[in-house]
Amino acid sequence: MAGSLAGVESYVTAQNQTSSVLVLAREVGWGHALTDEDLEVAGAVQDEHLHAIDAMDRAQVVGQVAAHTLPAGTLLTRAELTTARVPGVDQVVTGVLLKPGMVPARGVHPEDRVLLTPTTSEATQVPPTVGRVLDAGTSAADGSVVVDVVVPTAQVAIATPAGAGQVVLSLLDPEGP
């Protein structure tokens, strides 16, 4: 009996061993290159299904890019990180001035896939452009908001009407290309 209890105790102790892993000290947005200040060390119980990044790998994580928007306290795994910068090759970030009624009521969030459609006759020579939201500012007193959208460099012509508040932003299926 004593041997059984010792075996169970040993098993439970082994199952509750913690290791030092990396977590986020603050929220980071999609495309943010991680800095040392973004990272904290936490203890996590070891689990075969948990692939957290060991705290000793901190230097390898600094400079990597958040593959998605990640909240503070996120236990970091390799799946949350990438080396791809935002904007990437053949992409630009354009500021889109959106007046009230030109953006969905729910607003937009980082990584939302959107369609920018010009609204004026001069701007209609510019084709609608698909992009991904990088960030959104806070609403101004007049209700307008500036949204940073990543678009293909080949479609940079959308920047002129977008910056002048002459586009409508529509949400698209997030799984599209």
C-alpha angles and dihedrals in degrees: 000000000000089000091052092050091049090050092050091047091050091049094049092047091051091049091053097050111128128210130200111257137170123260131172116265091201140006115284126195130231108282095020113143106227119241129196088257090059091062135077133175120240136172117247130183109247114251131172090228095049114086099183120165112255115242089236088067092062094115090055092052097050107094095023117120129243107248089203138007105285126195125228112277095033111153102232122234128171089255090068093055136069138168092226112112125219115257093036131197110308092015134105133190113233127189112234117201106209121192121202110291093025094089131051115268092244089059123222133285135201112286094021110144108230143180117222111205120187114232107194128076092244091047094050088079084071111077121232110272131213117218144149125250113246098179142337127219126220121273117271122227090269091053095253121133134192116226124191110222127187109223134171113272088234088065098046090124086085088071094078099056091034093056091046093054092250100128138082116222116216127185116238134196104291092222096062123111 
